[in-house]
Amino acid sequence: ERTINRKIKEAVLAYELEKRYPKKKILEKYINTVYFSHGNYGIETAAEAFFGKKVEKLKIEESALLAGLIRSPQRYSPWNHKDKALARRNLVLTKMRELGYISKIDTIKIKARPLKIKPPKPERRYPGAYFVEHVRHQMLTDKRFGETEQDRANNLYKGGLRIYTTISLSKQQMADNAIQTILNRSGDPSASLVSIDPKTGKVLAIAGGRDFFDQKNKHAKFNLATQSKRQTGSSFKVFVLTTAITQGITPYKTIDSSPGTLSLPGGGTWRVDNYTEGRGYGRITIRQGTIQSVNALYARLMLDVGAKNVVRIAKKMGIKSKLSPNPAIALGGLKYGVNAYEMASAMATLANEGTYIEPITISKITDSNKKIIFSNKPRPKLVISPTVASTVTSILKDVMTRGTGRGANIGRPAAGKTGTAQSYRDAWFIGYTPDMATAVWVGHPHAQVAMLSVHGRRVTGGSFPASIWRQYMKEALAKTPKSKFPYSKYASRERTVQICNGTTDMQACNACPPGSTYSKTLHSSKTVLRQCNMHECEEETSKVPKVVGLSAKSAVRKLNAAGFEVVKKRKDSSRPTNIVLSQSPAGGTKVKRIRTVVIYISQKIETTTVPSVVGQSESEAASTLSSAGFKATVSYQSNPDQVGIVISQSPAGGSQAEENSIVSLIVGSQ
């Protein structure tokens, strides 16, 4: 602690030491215990590690190098930063010359000598090396674990600490295996993967490269998942979409998707092309533009919602890297780049219904006496509306079932987005289920190399990243029951029909001439169009199958097979859940071919206890209710004594209510 009391104690200690020992003895004790990096304490240990000799056998240049290390052992490590270590050694030699310990001629001669460092011993392999390295980096850089770099190193390497992490060793192995299985050839690009539990913020796995222990690769220990900054491509569209929905724009708004030159606010122009050069789709919905990842649509949407607003939303959701509010970020044109750790965190926010929890890798730390000295508890913060999150999720689900992310489909409710950077230099798949959020990046680590032929194909977000994501998520969630996302009124109800050119919104029939129709997307399964009456279309009729008494799944399958759309409605009943109670039209009714059947399905109302949040702050109350499965709405009432505090709630705490129902809060205000 940086306190006056501590400084006084240290001054007294220093005074007592100087009374008892000469300065040379104090220096001797110091250099025999001080840290020299890479777990080496004391000058004798450092001499053995770096030069393979006893300290009395060291040459002047070797002693100078070790002396220079003390100020910042990690920064001047001769194994990791040879140039910095050499410059530091020469600085020490210069000071020795100035103080008269060596002559000018000797200084010149010694400085000319190269560094001759003993290579490090082969490291003992252990699982989750990139995860461990990330935790070690946190311990050495986070001031919560010591005021100075030396303090933090002493605490980490000499403090007798027991550090408890959030890693799941089984999921870590699955992540490593997924990368090695998919990118399994010599010369393949690298990959990174980060996986997070969205409900707790716990990081479950970090894959930061091919092989942490690869002695032949000098960059092997560079963590591509946490330290690398890369272009996101279209995966950044998630933040533009979230911003648009936050501003009240519906997924069914239509926008021009044609390539073109756009005028920028404040002057200048922006040329935008789609992935399929020169191709446009006319005016299409935001949902369709997301499913097909249409650049031109998203460029126009970015100009509508504002780049600064998109940056603000991205930061709230978990992006920590610096973002420049340039409209080009809509398509992944970032000035600085981001990493997989941040992207996984942002996806966890969507998976957690708009509640952000800062990712944690250290759960607690105990000292040598097993006393807890650090505990990392999740701090949930509602950053986007649950309604917005569920709407975004409903669209990103379609990306995986019928869009660019089909290669990541895992056969359970999941949402995600592909991303391919310019010239195929970076490729992403970011996605989530209600139980896990994972980001995957693929690319070459230290050179901007275009991935134009990997296993004979160009690398896009929907190729290798999606495959890695799919393999990992299927294994990691194999023992987790399938969970559904919260309901969204914007859940996909789109279907495509053929319209006759010679009519006004009439559905084409079997007599309409070839080439006289065009496709139209309808946004509700309930919408029924009249059939074309210009070409003597036959009046086809069908008999509605009887489905009462069947399970909902069997009923839908039977009706779909007969050519009917199905609308499901829930109805309270004492009968088993998911049984068809009634249908409209009734079974056996003859109807025109293009019709919809409504089925009424039995359900039992699930109730749970409403937690009491009176007296909590607004954000705490929202988090408490969200954790219990409720949604909060807030209104304000003048109460200067309880500003920002929940005064009352309805339903009251302790009462029973349906899951996902709304609890109304009244919060005090000025």
Short mmCIF file of N, CA and C in Angstrom, two decimals, residues 483-597:
data_model
loop_
_atom_site.label_atom_id
_atom_site.label_comp_id
_atom_site.label_asym_id
_atom_site.label_seq_id
_atom_site.Cartn_x
_atom_site.Cartn_y
_atom_site.Cartn_z
N SER A 483 -30.75 -25.39 -24.66
CA SER A 483 -31.49 -24.26 -24.10
C SER A 483 -32.01 -23.39 -25.24
N LYS A 484 -33.17 -22.79 -25.02
CA LYS A 484 -33.74 -21.90 -26.02
C LYS A 484 -33.41 -20.45 -25.67
N PHE A 485 -33.29 -19.63 -26.71
CA PHE A 485 -33.13 -18.20 -26.50
C PHE A 485 -34.48 -17.59 -26.09
N PRO A 486 -34.46 -16.43 -25.44
CA PRO A 486 -35.72 -15.75 -25.09
C PRO A 486 -36.54 -15.44 -26.33
N TYR A 487 -37.84 -15.38 -26.15
CA TYR A 487 -38.74 -15.09 -27.26
C TYR A 487 -38.50 -13.69 -27.81
N SER A 488 -38.59 -13.56 -29.13
CA SER A 488 -38.53 -12.25 -29.77
C SER A 488 -39.69 -12.14 -30.75
N LYS A 489 -40.37 -11.03 -30.71
CA LYS A 489 -41.47 -10.84 -31.67
C LYS A 489 -40.96 -10.74 -33.09
N TYR A 490 -39.63 -10.54 -33.23
CA TYR A 490 -39.04 -10.47 -34.57
C TYR A 490 -38.39 -11.79 -34.98
N ALA A 491 -38.72 -12.86 -34.25
CA ALA A 491 -38.20 -14.16 -34.67
C ALA A 491 -38.62 -14.41 -36.11
N SER A 492 -37.77 -15.08 -36.84
CA SER A 492 -37.96 -15.21 -38.28
C SER A 492 -39.28 -15.88 -38.63
N ARG A 493 -40.10 -15.18 -39.42
CA ARG A 493 -41.31 -15.78 -39.97
C ARG A 493 -41.33 -15.54 -41.48
N GLU A 494 -40.15 -15.37 -42.02
CA GLU A 494 -40.06 -15.06 -43.44
C GLU A 494 -40.29 -16.31 -44.30
N ARG A 495 -40.91 -16.11 -45.44
CA ARG A 495 -40.99 -17.15 -46.46
C ARG A 495 -41.01 -16.46 -47.82
N THR A 496 -40.53 -17.14 -48.82
CA THR A 496 -40.43 -16.56 -50.15
C THR A 496 -41.49 -17.18 -51.06
N VAL A 497 -42.22 -16.32 -51.77
CA VAL A 497 -43.26 -16.79 -52.71
C VAL A 497 -42.98 -16.17 -54.07
N GLN A 498 -43.60 -16.74 -55.10
CA GLN A 498 -43.49 -16.21 -56.45
C GLN A 498 -44.70 -15.33 -56.76
N ILE A 499 -44.44 -14.12 -57.25
CA ILE A 499 -45.50 -13.17 -57.58
C ILE A 499 -45.61 -13.05 -59.11
N CYS A 500 -46.84 -13.02 -59.60
CA CYS A 500 -47.07 -12.88 -61.04
C CYS A 500 -46.84 -11.42 -61.45
N ASN A 501 -46.03 -11.20 -62.51
CA ASN A 501 -45.70 -9.83 -62.97
C ASN A 501 -46.93 -9.03 -63.37
N GLY A 502 -47.93 -9.69 -63.90
CA GLY A 502 -49.08 -8.97 -64.43
C GLY A 502 -50.12 -8.62 -63.39
N THR A 503 -49.83 -8.85 -62.12
CA THR A 503 -50.81 -8.60 -61.07
C THR A 503 -50.25 -7.64 -60.04
N THR A 504 -51.08 -7.26 -59.12
CA THR A 504 -50.65 -6.46 -57.98
C THR A 504 -50.59 -7.37 -56.77
N ASP A 505 -49.39 -7.86 -56.47
CA ASP A 505 -49.17 -8.72 -55.31
C ASP A 505 -50.08 -9.94 -55.27
N MET A 506 -50.23 -10.62 -56.41
CA MET A 506 -50.95 -11.89 -56.43
C MET A 506 -49.95 -13.02 -56.63
N GLN A 507 -50.15 -14.09 -55.88
CA GLN A 507 -49.22 -15.20 -55.94
C GLN A 507 -49.39 -15.96 -57.25
N ALA A 508 -48.24 -16.27 -57.87
CA ALA A 508 -48.27 -16.98 -59.15
C ALA A 508 -48.86 -18.37 -58.97
N CYS A 509 -49.52 -18.84 -60.03
CA CYS A 509 -50.11 -20.17 -60.00
C CYS A 509 -49.45 -21.04 -61.07
N ASN A 510 -49.94 -22.27 -61.23
CA ASN A 510 -49.30 -23.19 -62.17
C ASN A 510 -49.52 -22.80 -63.63
N ALA A 511 -50.43 -21.84 -63.92
CA ALA A 511 -50.69 -21.45 -65.32
C ALA A 511 -49.95 -20.18 -65.71
N CYS A 512 -49.24 -19.52 -64.75
CA CYS A 512 -48.50 -18.30 -65.09
C CYS A 512 -47.32 -18.66 -66.01
N PRO A 513 -47.13 -17.91 -67.12
CA PRO A 513 -46.08 -18.25 -68.09
C PRO A 513 -44.70 -18.24 -67.46
N PRO A 514 -43.80 -19.09 -67.93
CA PRO A 514 -42.41 -19.09 -67.45
C PRO A 514 -41.77 -17.72 -67.67
N GLY A 515 -41.01 -17.26 -66.70
CA GLY A 515 -40.33 -15.98 -66.80
C GLY A 515 -41.20 -14.79 -66.47
N SER A 516 -42.47 -15.04 -66.10
CA SER A 516 -43.37 -13.91 -65.82
C SER A 516 -43.57 -13.71 -64.32
N THR A 517 -42.67 -14.28 -63.50
CA THR A 517 -42.82 -14.17 -62.04
C THR A 517 -41.54 -13.62 -61.42
N TYR A 518 -41.67 -13.15 -60.20
CA TYR A 518 -40.49 -12.72 -59.44
C TYR A 518 -40.69 -13.13 -57.98
N SER A 519 -39.58 -13.18 -57.22
CA SER A 519 -39.63 -13.62 -55.82
C SER A 519 -39.97 -12.45 -54.91
N LYS A 520 -40.72 -12.76 -53.85
CA LYS A 520 -41.02 -11.77 -52.82
C LYS A 520 -40.95 -12.45 -51.47
N THR A 521 -40.33 -11.76 -50.50
CA THR A 521 -40.22 -12.30 -49.15
C THR A 521 -41.34 -11.74 -48.29
N LEU A 522 -42.11 -12.64 -47.66
CA LEU A 522 -43.17 -12.25 -46.73
C LEU A 522 -42.64 -12.38 -45.32
N HIS A 523 -43.04 -11.45 -44.45
CA HIS A 523 -42.48 -11.40 -43.10
C HIS A 523 -43.38 -11.99 -42.04
N SER A 524 -44.37 -12.75 -42.42
CA SER A 524 -45.24 -13.41 -41.46
C SER A 524 -45.80 -14.67 -42.10
N SER A 525 -45.78 -15.75 -41.33
CA SER A 525 -46.34 -17.00 -41.85
C SER A 525 -47.85 -16.92 -41.97
N LYS A 526 -48.45 -15.90 -41.33
CA LYS A 526 -49.90 -15.74 -41.39
C LYS A 526 -50.36 -15.08 -42.70
N THR A 527 -49.45 -14.41 -43.37
CA THR A 527 -49.83 -13.67 -44.56
C THR A 527 -50.23 -14.62 -45.69
N VAL A 528 -51.44 -14.45 -46.20
CA VAL A 528 -51.92 -15.27 -47.31
C VAL A 528 -52.27 -14.34 -48.47
N LEU A 529 -51.61 -14.55 -49.61
CA LEU A 529 -51.88 -13.72 -50.79
C LEU A 529 -52.94 -14.37 -51.67
N ARG A 530 -53.70 -13.52 -52.34
CA ARG A 530 -54.65 -14.05 -53.32
C ARG A 530 -53.88 -14.64 -54.50
N GLN A 531 -54.50 -15.65 -55.09
CA GLN A 531 -53.85 -16.30 -56.24
C GLN A 531 -54.16 -15.52 -57.52
N CYS A 532 -53.18 -15.55 -58.43
CA CYS A 532 -53.32 -14.88 -59.72
C CYS A 532 -54.64 -15.30 -60.40
N ASN A 533 -55.39 -14.29 -60.95
CA ASN A 533 -56.66 -14.60 -61.62
C ASN A 533 -56.63 -14.22 -63.10
N MET A 534 -55.39 -14.07 -63.64
CA MET A 534 -55.25 -13.61 -65.02
C MET A 534 -54.98 -14.74 -66.00
N HIS A 535 -54.54 -15.89 -65.51
CA HIS A 535 -54.08 -16.93 -66.42
C HIS A 535 -54.87 -18.23 -66.28
N GLU A 536 -56.13 -18.11 -65.91
CA GLU A 536 -57.00 -19.28 -65.79
C GLU A 536 -56.37 -20.33 -64.89
N CYS A 537 -55.87 -19.86 -63.77
CA CYS A 537 -55.25 -20.78 -62.81
C CYS A 537 -56.31 -21.72 -62.25
N GLU A 538 -55.91 -22.93 -62.04
CA GLU A 538 -56.84 -23.90 -61.50
C GLU A 538 -57.10 -23.61 -60.03
N GLU A 539 -58.33 -23.80 -59.64
CA GLU A 539 -58.70 -23.65 -58.24
C GLU A 539 -58.39 -24.97 -57.53
N GLU A 540 -57.19 -25.07 -56.99
CA GLU A 540 -56.83 -26.31 -56.31
C GLU A 540 -57.35 -26.29 -54.89
N THR A 541 -57.82 -27.41 -54.43
CA THR A 541 -58.28 -27.53 -53.05
C THR A 541 -57.52 -28.67 -52.38
N SER A 542 -57.43 -28.57 -51.07
CA SER A 542 -56.77 -29.62 -50.29
C SER A 542 -57.61 -29.90 -49.06
N LYS A 543 -57.47 -31.12 -48.55
CA LYS A 543 -58.17 -31.48 -47.32
C LYS A 543 -57.20 -31.27 -46.15
N VAL A 544 -57.68 -30.54 -45.14
CA VAL A 544 -56.84 -30.27 -43.96
C VAL A 544 -56.68 -31.55 -43.15
N PRO A 545 -55.46 -32.00 -42.90
CA PRO A 545 -55.27 -33.20 -42.08
C PRO A 545 -55.75 -32.97 -40.65
N LYS A 546 -56.21 -34.03 -40.01
CA LYS A 546 -56.60 -33.95 -38.61
C LYS A 546 -55.36 -34.17 -37.75
N VAL A 547 -55.08 -33.21 -36.85
CA VAL A 547 -53.87 -33.31 -36.02
C VAL A 547 -54.18 -33.21 -34.53
N VAL A 548 -55.46 -33.07 -34.15
CA VAL A 548 -55.81 -32.98 -32.73
C VAL A 548 -55.38 -34.27 -32.03
N GLY A 549 -54.72 -34.11 -30.88
CA GLY A 549 -54.23 -35.25 -30.11
C GLY A 549 -52.79 -35.62 -30.39
N LEU A 550 -52.24 -35.09 -31.52
CA LEU A 550 -50.84 -35.36 -31.82
C LEU A 550 -49.94 -34.42 -31.03
N SER A 551 -48.65 -34.76 -30.96
CA SER A 551 -47.69 -33.82 -30.39
C SER A 551 -47.53 -32.66 -31.36
N ALA A 552 -47.11 -31.50 -30.83
CA ALA A 552 -46.95 -30.31 -31.67
C ALA A 552 -45.99 -30.58 -32.82
N LYS A 553 -44.89 -31.28 -32.54
CA LYS A 553 -43.88 -31.55 -33.56
C LYS A 553 -44.46 -32.42 -34.68
N SER A 554 -45.19 -33.47 -34.28
CA SER A 554 -45.78 -34.37 -35.29
C SER A 554 -46.84 -33.64 -36.11
N ALA A 555 -47.62 -32.76 -35.44
CA ALA A 555 -48.67 -32.02 -36.13
C ALA A 555 -48.09 -31.09 -37.18
N VAL A 556 -47.03 -30.38 -36.82
CA VAL A 556 -46.40 -29.46 -37.77
C VAL A 556 -45.86 -30.24 -38.97
N ARG A 557 -45.23 -31.36 -38.70
CA ARG A 557 -44.66 -32.16 -39.79
C ARG A 557 -45.77 -32.65 -40.74
N LYS A 558 -46.88 -33.08 -40.18
CA LYS A 558 -47.98 -33.60 -40.99
C LYS A 558 -48.63 -32.51 -41.82
N LEU A 559 -48.84 -31.33 -41.22
CA LEU A 559 -49.46 -30.22 -41.94
C LEU A 559 -48.54 -29.66 -43.02
N ASN A 560 -47.25 -29.53 -42.70
CA ASN A 560 -46.29 -29.05 -43.69
C ASN A 560 -46.22 -29.99 -44.90
N ALA A 561 -46.27 -31.29 -44.62
CA ALA A 561 -46.20 -32.27 -45.71
C ALA A 561 -47.40 -32.15 -46.64
N ALA A 562 -48.53 -31.66 -46.08
CA ALA A 562 -49.74 -31.50 -46.90
C ALA A 562 -49.79 -30.13 -47.56
N GLY A 563 -48.75 -29.32 -47.36
CA GLY A 563 -48.67 -28.03 -48.03
C GLY A 563 -49.24 -26.87 -47.24
N PHE A 564 -49.42 -27.02 -45.92
CA PHE A 564 -49.99 -25.96 -45.10
C PHE A 564 -48.92 -25.29 -44.24
N GLU A 565 -49.07 -23.94 -44.09
CA GLU A 565 -48.29 -23.21 -43.10
C GLU A 565 -48.94 -23.45 -41.74
N VAL A 566 -48.15 -23.35 -40.68
CA VAL A 566 -48.68 -23.62 -39.34
C VAL A 566 -48.39 -22.44 -38.42
N VAL A 567 -49.42 -22.03 -37.68
CA VAL A 567 -49.25 -21.04 -36.61
C VAL A 567 -49.57 -21.75 -35.30
N LYS A 568 -48.62 -21.73 -34.36
CA LYS A 568 -48.82 -22.39 -33.07
C LYS A 568 -49.24 -21.38 -32.01
N LYS A 569 -50.25 -21.72 -31.26
CA LYS A 569 -50.69 -20.88 -30.14
C LYS A 569 -50.78 -21.75 -28.89
N ARG A 570 -50.33 -21.18 -27.78
CA ARG A 570 -50.32 -21.91 -26.52
C ARG A 570 -51.64 -21.72 -25.78
N LYS A 571 -52.03 -22.77 -25.05
CA LYS A 571 -53.28 -22.71 -24.30
C LYS A 571 -53.11 -23.49 -23.01
N ASP A 572 -53.46 -22.86 -21.87
CA ASP A 572 -53.34 -23.55 -20.59
C ASP A 572 -54.21 -24.80 -20.57
N SER A 573 -53.67 -25.88 -20.01
CA SER A 573 -54.41 -27.13 -20.01
C SER A 573 -53.84 -28.06 -18.95
N SER A 574 -54.70 -28.97 -18.46
CA SER A 574 -54.25 -29.98 -17.51
C SER A 574 -53.64 -31.18 -18.23
N ARG A 575 -53.79 -31.22 -19.55
CA ARG A 575 -53.23 -32.32 -20.33
C ARG A 575 -51.71 -32.19 -20.41
N PRO A 576 -51.02 -33.26 -20.82
CA PRO A 576 -49.56 -33.17 -20.95
C PRO A 576 -49.15 -32.01 -21.88
N THR A 577 -47.98 -31.49 -21.66
CA THR A 577 -47.48 -30.35 -22.43
C THR A 577 -47.24 -30.73 -23.89
N ASN A 578 -47.48 -29.75 -24.79
CA ASN A 578 -47.17 -29.88 -26.22
C ASN A 578 -48.07 -30.86 -26.97
N ILE A 579 -49.32 -30.97 -26.55
CA ILE A 579 -50.30 -31.78 -27.27
C ILE A 579 -51.29 -30.84 -27.95
N VAL A 580 -51.65 -31.14 -29.21
CA VAL A 580 -52.60 -30.30 -29.94
C VAL A 580 -54.00 -30.51 -29.36
N LEU A 581 -54.59 -29.42 -28.83
CA LEU A 581 -55.92 -29.48 -28.22
C LEU A 581 -57.02 -29.27 -29.27
N SER A 582 -56.77 -28.37 -30.22
CA SER A 582 -57.75 -28.08 -31.26
C SER A 582 -57.04 -27.46 -32.45
N GLN A 583 -57.75 -27.34 -33.58
CA GLN A 583 -57.14 -26.76 -34.77
C GLN A 583 -58.19 -25.98 -35.56
N SER A 584 -57.71 -25.03 -36.34
CA SER A 584 -58.60 -24.24 -37.19
C SER A 584 -57.89 -23.96 -38.52
N PRO A 585 -58.50 -24.38 -39.67
CA PRO A 585 -59.74 -25.13 -39.86
C PRO A 585 -59.63 -26.55 -39.28
N ALA A 586 -60.80 -27.14 -39.03
CA ALA A 586 -60.86 -28.47 -38.46
C ALA A 586 -60.35 -29.51 -39.44
N GLY A 587 -59.90 -30.63 -38.92
CA GLY A 587 -59.43 -31.73 -39.76
C GLY A 587 -60.52 -32.21 -40.69
N GLY A 588 -60.17 -32.45 -41.96
CA GLY A 588 -61.14 -32.91 -42.95
C GLY A 588 -61.75 -31.80 -43.78
N THR A 589 -61.56 -30.52 -43.38
CA THR A 589 -62.12 -29.40 -44.13
C THR A 589 -61.40 -29.25 -45.47
N LYS A 590 -62.16 -29.02 -46.55
CA LYS A 590 -61.56 -28.77 -47.86
C LYS A 590 -61.33 -27.27 -48.02
N VAL A 591 -60.10 -26.89 -48.35
CA VAL A 591 -59.74 -25.47 -48.46
C VAL A 591 -58.90 -25.27 -49.70
N LYS A 592 -58.70 -24.01 -50.10
CA LYS A 592 -57.78 -23.70 -51.19
C LYS A 592 -56.37 -24.06 -50.77
N ARG A 593 -55.54 -24.33 -51.75
CA ARG A 593 -54.19 -24.83 -51.48
C ARG A 593 -53.37 -23.91 -50.58
N ILE A 594 -53.48 -22.60 -50.79
CA ILE A 594 -52.63 -21.68 -50.04
C ILE A 594 -53.39 -21.22 -48.80
N ARG A 595 -53.21 -21.91 -47.70
CA ARG A 595 -53.91 -21.60 -46.47
C ARG A 595 -53.00 -21.86 -45.28
N THR A 596 -53.41 -21.34 -44.14
CA THR A 596 -52.68 -21.53 -42.89
C THR A 596 -53.58 -22.23 -41.89
N VAL A 597 -53.02 -23.16 -41.14
CA VAL A 597 -53.75 -23.86 -40.09
C VAL A 597 -53.21 -23.42 -38.74
#
